[in-house]
XYZ file of N, CA and C in Angstrom:
501
model
N 263.222 -8.974 35.492
C 261.920 -8.433 35.127
C 262.037 -6.915 35.006
N 261.432 -6.386 33.929
C 261.470 -4.937 33.684
C 260.340 -4.293 34.463
N 260.658 -3.285 35.239
C 259.592 -2.623 36.012
C 258.671 -1.835 35.088
N 257.398 -1.868 35.385
C 256.416 -1.090 34.618
C 256.468 0.353 35.078
N 256.431 1.226 34.110
C 256.553 2.643 34.421
C 255.180 3.296 34.352
N 254.886 4.144 35.258
C 253.641 4.891 35.280
C 253.887 6.220 34.573
N 253.479 6.284 33.300
C 253.754 7.473 32.493
C 252.981 8.689 32.979
N 251.881 8.484 33.621
C 251.108 9.633 34.088
C 251.852 10.423 35.146
N 252.820 9.781 35.791
C 253.578 10.503 36.817
C 254.523 11.525 36.205
N 254.795 11.416 34.865
C 255.673 12.389 34.216
C 254.993 13.730 34.007
N 253.684 13.748 34.030
C 252.947 14.993 33.855
C 252.700 15.567 35.241
N 253.304 16.685 35.497
C 253.141 17.273 36.829
C 251.849 18.069 36.897
N 251.441 18.368 38.068
C 250.158 19.047 38.260
C 250.147 20.436 37.631
N 251.299 21.107 37.576
C 251.325 22.441 36.964
C 251.071 22.354 35.458
N 251.561 21.255 34.821
C 251.288 21.066 33.390
C 249.799 20.847 33.157
N 249.170 20.039 34.008
C 247.738 19.794 33.888
C 246.948 21.071 34.102
N 247.359 21.870 35.041
C 246.670 23.130 35.291
C 246.785 24.058 34.087
N 247.983 24.099 33.478
C 248.186 24.945 32.305
C 247.334 24.448 31.134
N 247.275 23.128 30.923
C 246.456 22.575 29.850
C 244.983 22.883 30.079
N 244.524 22.739 31.311
C 243.125 23.057 31.630
C 242.844 24.534 31.418
N 243.775 25.373 31.824
C 243.600 26.817 31.667
C 243.516 27.187 30.185
N 244.395 26.591 29.351
C 244.357 26.861 27.909
C 243.061 26.362 27.286
N 242.609 25.184 27.723
C 241.365 24.630 27.191
C 240.191 25.528 27.541
N 240.115 25.952 28.783
C 239.020 26.817 29.228
C 239.078 28.159 28.508
N 240.274 28.708 28.329
C 240.419 29.983 27.615
C 239.939 29.847 26.175
N 240.303 28.730 25.526
C 239.856 28.488 24.159
C 238.348 28.379 24.066
N 237.737 27.679 25.017
C 236.282 27.550 25.026
C 235.609 28.899 25.232
N 236.143 29.707 26.141
C 235.569 31.037 26.385
C 235.691 31.917 25.153
N 236.829 31.833 24.466
C 237.003 32.612 23.245
C 235.991 32.179 22.188
N 235.819 30.874 22.025
C 234.855 30.370 21.045
C 233.443 30.829 21.383
N 233.057 30.763 22.652
C 231.729 31.206 23.062
C 231.541 32.698 22.820
N 232.578 33.483 23.109
C 232.505 34.923 22.888
C 232.302 35.236 21.414
N 233.069 34.549 20.557
C 232.933 34.789 19.117
C 231.561 34.370 18.610
N 231.056 33.235 19.112
C 229.732 32.782 18.667
C 228.652 33.749 19.127
N 228.739 34.245 20.347
C 227.707 35.165 20.819
C 227.801 36.499 20.094
N 229.010 36.924 19.761
C 229.161 38.185 19.024
C 228.551 38.071 17.635
N 228.755 36.929 16.991
C 228.172 36.782 15.656
C 226.664 36.619 15.732
N 226.153 36.051 16.816
C 224.706 35.882 16.961
C 224.019 37.213 17.240
N 224.755 38.194 17.716
C 224.155 39.478 18.064
C 224.075 40.424 16.875
N 224.552 40.020 15.715
C 224.472 40.897 14.559
C 223.012 41.137 14.201
N 222.738 42.302 13.635
C 221.374 42.719 13.350
C 220.649 41.789 12.373
N 221.182 41.646 11.171
C 220.487 40.888 10.136
C 221.430 39.836 9.580
N 221.346 38.641 10.093
C 222.256 37.596 9.661
C 221.819 36.960 8.348
N 220.590 37.191 7.901
C 220.119 36.590 6.663
C 220.370 37.465 5.440
N 220.731 38.724 5.672
C 220.962 39.624 4.546
C 222.361 39.384 3.986
N 222.390 38.927 2.763
C 223.660 38.696 2.096
C 223.971 39.882 1.214
N 225.150 40.411 1.398
C 225.546 41.525 0.557
C 227.037 41.428 0.266
N 227.426 41.880 -0.914
C 228.835 41.798 -1.301
C 229.673 42.880 -0.628
N 230.155 42.594 0.550
C 230.970 43.557 1.283
C 232.385 43.628 0.743
N 233.161 44.572 1.224
C 234.528 44.767 0.720
C 235.445 43.578 1.000
N 235.175 42.835 2.047
C 235.994 41.668 2.378
C 235.983 40.657 1.239
N 234.802 40.415 0.664
C 234.684 39.442 -0.414
C 235.412 39.907 -1.672
N 235.408 41.192 -1.903
C 236.136 41.741 -3.042
C 237.632 41.528 -2.900
N 238.149 41.728 -1.688
C 239.578 41.487 -1.449
C 239.913 40.010 -1.645
N 239.018 39.133 -1.192
C 239.238 37.699 -1.404
C 239.245 37.357 -2.888
N 238.339 37.944 -3.640
C 238.263 37.668 -5.078
C 239.555 38.105 -5.775
N 240.049 39.288 -5.422
C 241.300 39.759 -6.018
C 242.460 38.845 -5.630
N 242.447 38.349 -4.400
C 243.502 37.440 -3.949
C 243.462 36.130 -4.729
N 242.268 35.606 -4.982
C 242.139 34.368 -5.754
C 242.682 34.579 -7.164
N 242.335 35.687 -7.773
C 242.840 35.993 -9.115
C 244.364 36.051 -9.103
N 244.922 36.717 -8.133
C 246.375 36.835 -8.033
C 247.031 35.473 -7.798
N 246.449 34.671 -6.929
C 247.007 33.342 -6.654
C 246.966 32.453 -7.891
N 245.863 32.520 -8.638
C 245.770 31.732 -9.871
C 246.869 32.120 -10.849
N 247.077 33.395 -11.025
C 248.063 33.858 -12.000
C 249.493 33.597 -11.556
N 249.770 33.728 -10.277
C 251.158 33.668 -9.812
C 251.605 32.310 -9.296
N 250.693 31.545 -8.671
C 251.163 30.361 -7.965
C 250.568 29.039 -8.441
N 249.578 29.077 -9.296
C 249.014 27.820 -9.785
C 250.064 27.130 -10.657
N 250.146 25.812 -10.550
C 251.202 25.102 -11.267
C 251.106 25.281 -12.785
N 249.924 25.607 -13.288
C 249.765 25.839 -14.729
C 249.782 27.323 -15.072
N 250.008 28.162 -14.075
C 249.976 29.625 -14.284
C 248.687 30.013 -15.007
N 247.571 29.541 -14.460
C 246.263 29.720 -15.078
C 245.895 31.192 -15.136
N 245.540 31.606 -16.311
C 245.049 32.969 -16.499
C 243.538 32.941 -16.354
N 243.025 33.793 -15.513
C 241.583 33.860 -15.302
C 241.000 34.668 -16.445
N 240.621 33.973 -17.518
C 240.132 34.624 -18.732
C 238.672 34.260 -18.962
N 238.155 34.688 -20.104
C 236.746 34.466 -20.429
C 236.362 32.989 -20.412
N 237.236 32.115 -20.900
C 236.905 30.689 -20.944
C 236.743 30.122 -19.533
N 237.613 30.493 -18.624
C 237.496 30.034 -17.243
C 236.288 30.680 -16.567
N 235.992 31.905 -16.944
C 234.820 32.602 -16.433
C 233.548 31.844 -16.789
N 233.471 31.368 -18.015
C 232.306 30.619 -18.473
C 232.157 29.305 -17.700
N 233.250 28.601 -17.519
C 233.233 27.340 -16.770
C 232.842 27.598 -15.318
N 233.359 28.682 -14.761
C 233.049 29.014 -13.373
C 231.554 29.297 -13.197
N 230.950 29.996 -14.139
C 229.515 30.260 -14.063
C 228.726 28.956 -14.132
N 229.076 28.092 -15.077
C 228.380 26.805 -15.196
C 228.509 25.981 -13.910
N 229.705 25.947 -13.340
C 229.924 25.185 -12.111
C 229.162 25.781 -10.930
N 229.101 27.090 -10.874
C 228.366 27.739 -9.780
C 226.874 27.415 -9.874
N 226.327 27.515 -11.079
C 224.905 27.198 -11.267
C 224.631 25.728 -10.955
N 225.518 24.853 -11.393
C 225.346 23.420 -11.124
C 225.481 23.099 -9.644
N 226.319 23.830 -8.935
C 226.466 23.573 -7.497
C 225.243 24.052 -6.717
N 224.612 25.115 -7.175
C 223.409 25.610 -6.501
C 222.186 24.770 -6.850
N 222.068 24.385 -8.099
C 220.861 23.699 -8.568
C 221.228 22.505 -9.454
N 221.821 21.457 -8.869
C 222.286 20.332 -9.684
C 221.160 19.560 -10.375
N 219.979 19.577 -9.803
C 218.863 18.839 -10.415
C 217.999 19.739 -11.294
N 218.452 20.963 -11.491
C 217.745 21.920 -12.344
C 216.275 22.045 -11.942
N 216.091 22.231 -10.663
C 214.753 22.300 -10.092
C 214.308 23.735 -9.832
N 215.230 24.591 -9.462
C 214.854 25.918 -8.974
C 214.992 27.015 -10.027
N 216.108 27.071 -10.718
C 216.297 28.120 -11.718
C 215.388 27.881 -12.920
N 214.907 28.966 -13.474
C 214.107 28.925 -14.690
C 215.004 29.210 -15.892
N 214.522 28.876 -17.051
C 215.281 29.167 -18.272
C 215.536 30.669 -18.383
N 214.567 31.470 -17.973
C 214.743 32.931 -18.026
C 215.843 33.389 -17.056
N 215.975 32.712 -15.932
C 217.065 33.043 -14.999
C 218.413 32.772 -15.650
N 218.529 31.619 -16.286
C 219.788 31.229 -16.923
C 220.139 32.214 -18.041
N 219.131 32.627 -18.801
C 219.374 33.637 -19.845
C 219.866 34.934 -19.215
N 219.265 35.321 -18.103
C 219.668 36.543 -17.422
C 221.103 36.426 -16.890
N 221.461 35.263 -16.368
C 222.808 35.062 -15.826
C 223.870 35.035 -16.920
N 223.457 34.828 -18.159
C 224.431 34.756 -19.250
C 225.188 36.076 -19.408
N 224.654 37.154 -18.878
C 225.376 38.436 -18.952
C 226.677 38.384 -18.156
N 226.775 37.424 -17.229
C 227.989 37.267 -16.427
C 228.973 36.278 -17.052
N 228.555 35.560 -18.081
C 229.335 34.433 -18.610
C 230.787 34.794 -18.921
N 231.020 35.907 -19.562
C 232.391 36.254 -19.964
C 232.919 37.482 -19.225
N 232.296 37.816 -18.114
C 232.778 38.983 -17.368
C 233.209 38.650 -15.945
N 233.034 37.403 -15.515
C 233.423 37.059 -14.138
C 234.917 37.249 -13.904
N 235.719 36.999 -14.926
C 237.161 37.188 -14.785
C 237.492 38.660 -14.534
N 236.905 39.539 -15.327
C 237.153 40.974 -15.161
C 236.606 41.473 -13.825
N 235.425 41.002 -13.470
C 234.814 41.403 -12.199
C 235.664 40.944 -11.018
N 236.158 39.711 -11.091
C 236.972 39.174 -10.007
C 238.253 39.979 -9.854
N 238.876 40.306 -10.957
C 240.110 41.088 -10.934
C 239.877 42.444 -10.262
N 238.666 42.988 -10.436
C 238.332 44.284 -9.828
C 237.791 44.146 -8.404
N 237.553 42.896 -7.969
C 236.996 42.682 -6.636
C 235.484 42.821 -6.592
N 234.846 42.740 -7.741
C 233.391 42.871 -7.833
C 232.754 41.482 -7.771
N 232.105 41.174 -6.657
C 231.495 39.849 -6.467
C 229.972 39.919 -6.495
N 229.424 41.007 -6.999
C 227.968 41.160 -7.036
C 227.277 40.079 -7.841
N 227.917 39.576 -8.892
C 227.288 38.547 -9.732
C 226.947 37.315 -8.903
N 227.873 36.859 -8.087
C 227.622 35.673 -7.249
C 226.464 35.928 -6.290
N 226.410 37.107 -5.730
C 225.326 37.439 -4.808
C 223.993 37.575 -5.544
N 224.012 38.163 -6.729
C 222.779 38.284 -7.524
C 222.221 36.905 -7.862
N 223.092 36.021 -8.302
C 222.664 34.665 -8.656
C 222.127 33.946 -7.428
N 222.822 34.088 -6.305
C 222.375 33.398 -5.095
C 221.039 33.945 -4.605
N 220.806 35.246 -4.736
C 219.511 35.818 -4.336
C 218.369 35.214 -5.146
N 218.582 35.049 -6.450
C 217.555 34.429 -7.301
C 217.337 32.982 -6.861
N 218.437 32.271 -6.615
C 218.334 30.885 -6.151
C 217.535 30.808 -4.854
N 217.842 31.669 -3.915
C 217.147 31.663 -2.617
C 215.661 31.974 -2.794
N 215.352 32.949 -3.653
C 213.950 33.299 -3.906
C 213.199 32.114 -4.521
N 213.809 31.464 -5.497
C 213.169 30.301 -6.137
C 213.008 29.152 -5.141
N 213.993 28.933 -4.307
C 213.916 27.876 -3.294
C 212.773 28.143 -2.319
N 212.642 29.372 -1.867
C 211.556 29.724 -0.946
C 210.192 29.598 -1.630
N 210.110 29.964 -2.911
C 208.861 29.783 -3.655
C 208.492 28.305 -3.732
N 209.470 27.466 -3.998
C 209.228 26.023 -4.075
C 208.784 25.468 -2.724
N 209.418 25.924 -1.668
C 209.037 25.464 -0.320
C 207.618 25.898 0.024
N 207.247 27.129 -0.342
C 205.872 27.588 -0.115
C 204.881 26.703 -0.866
N 205.217 26.352 -2.094
C 204.339 25.490 -2.894
C 204.215 24.107 -2.255
N 205.328 23.532 -1.867
C 205.307 22.187 -1.270
C 204.511 22.198 0.027
N 204.803 23.144 0.894
C 204.122 23.182 2.189
C 202.667 23.614 2.067
N 202.377 24.502 1.128
C 201.018 25.006 0.989
C 200.108 24.150 0.138
N 200.663 23.367 -0.762
C 199.842 22.595 -1.693
C 200.075 21.093 -1.576
N 201.292 20.676 -1.753
C 201.574 19.245 -1.841
C 201.365 18.494 -0.532
N 201.647 19.129 0.581
C 201.516 18.443 1.864
C 200.066 18.042 2.122
N 199.139 18.872 1.717
C 197.725 18.582 1.979
C 197.035 17.831 0.821
N 197.750 17.565 -0.254
C 197.167 16.878 -1.408
C 197.133 15.374 -1.176
N 196.023 14.771 -1.555
C 195.912 13.302 -1.493
C 196.428 12.745 -2.815
N 197.327 11.802 -2.735
C 197.928 11.221 -3.935
C 197.338 9.852 -4.220
N 197.204 9.564 -5.501
C 196.746 8.251 -5.959
C 197.985 7.441 -6.333
N 198.406 6.561 -5.442
C 199.619 5.789 -5.662
C 199.408 4.611 -6.609
N 198.186 4.388 -7.079
C 197.946 3.318 -8.041
C 198.069 3.817 -9.485
N 198.207 5.143 -9.666
C 198.334 5.714 -11.009
C 199.673 5.321 -11.618
N 199.686 5.159 -12.928
C 200.898 4.784 -13.646
C 201.672 6.063 -13.984
N 202.451 6.557 -13.021
C 203.209 7.790 -13.173
C 204.625 7.556 -12.669
N 205.502 8.454 -13.053
C 206.854 8.385 -12.521
C 207.398 9.809 -12.402
N 208.433 9.931 -11.600
C 209.114 11.206 -11.401
C 210.555 11.031 -11.841
N 210.994 11.843 -12.760
C 212.371 11.771 -13.246
C 213.263 12.542 -12.280
N 213.988 11.824 -11.457
C 214.840 12.472 -10.465
C 216.245 12.754 -10.988
N 216.571 12.226 -12.144
C 217.890 12.440 -12.724
C 217.790 13.544 -13.768
N 217.789 14.801 -13.295
C 217.512 15.940 -14.172
C 218.749 16.780 -14.476
N 219.943 16.261 -14.205
C 221.121 17.082 -14.399
C 221.384 17.452 -15.856
N 220.772 16.727 -16.803
C 220.895 17.073 -18.217
C 219.596 17.661 -18.775
N 218.597 17.797 -17.940
C 217.299 18.328 -18.378
C 217.414 19.825 -18.674
N 216.519 20.332 -19.490
C 216.546 21.791 -19.736
C 216.134 22.537 -18.471
N 216.600 23.755 -18.379
C 216.237 24.561 -17.213
C 214.766 24.872 -17.327
């Protein structure tokens, strides 16, 4: 008969103490970082700081040097990137207005040049408009629709599949 081995006996108490110490140190570090970030003055203010510009330049460099297709970040990719960004923010075309989209068209063929220079203001400008429109919609829903009595016997429908609808 093969004797059963107690594997827990292979871990000595000093190893357990070291593991506990590392775990506690990691937790304390995480708590310190979370409290430090919570103490910042204005966490809702989004602004294009220099860090984001360095990241943008790094992405441009990585695309040109290491992408398997050696993708050049040119006007055509800039246009696709703008469309994808708008679709990711507002896939149901609920918040942006047609006038917003017309205004954003000024970025359509310049995102590549801006990224190369580390200028990320376009993304922040677009997001600010998105946030403003979202807050306007929430004010409308909470201020008007919540208190409205609806007639559910009316022959009406809501088109929820608006990804191809006009802005």
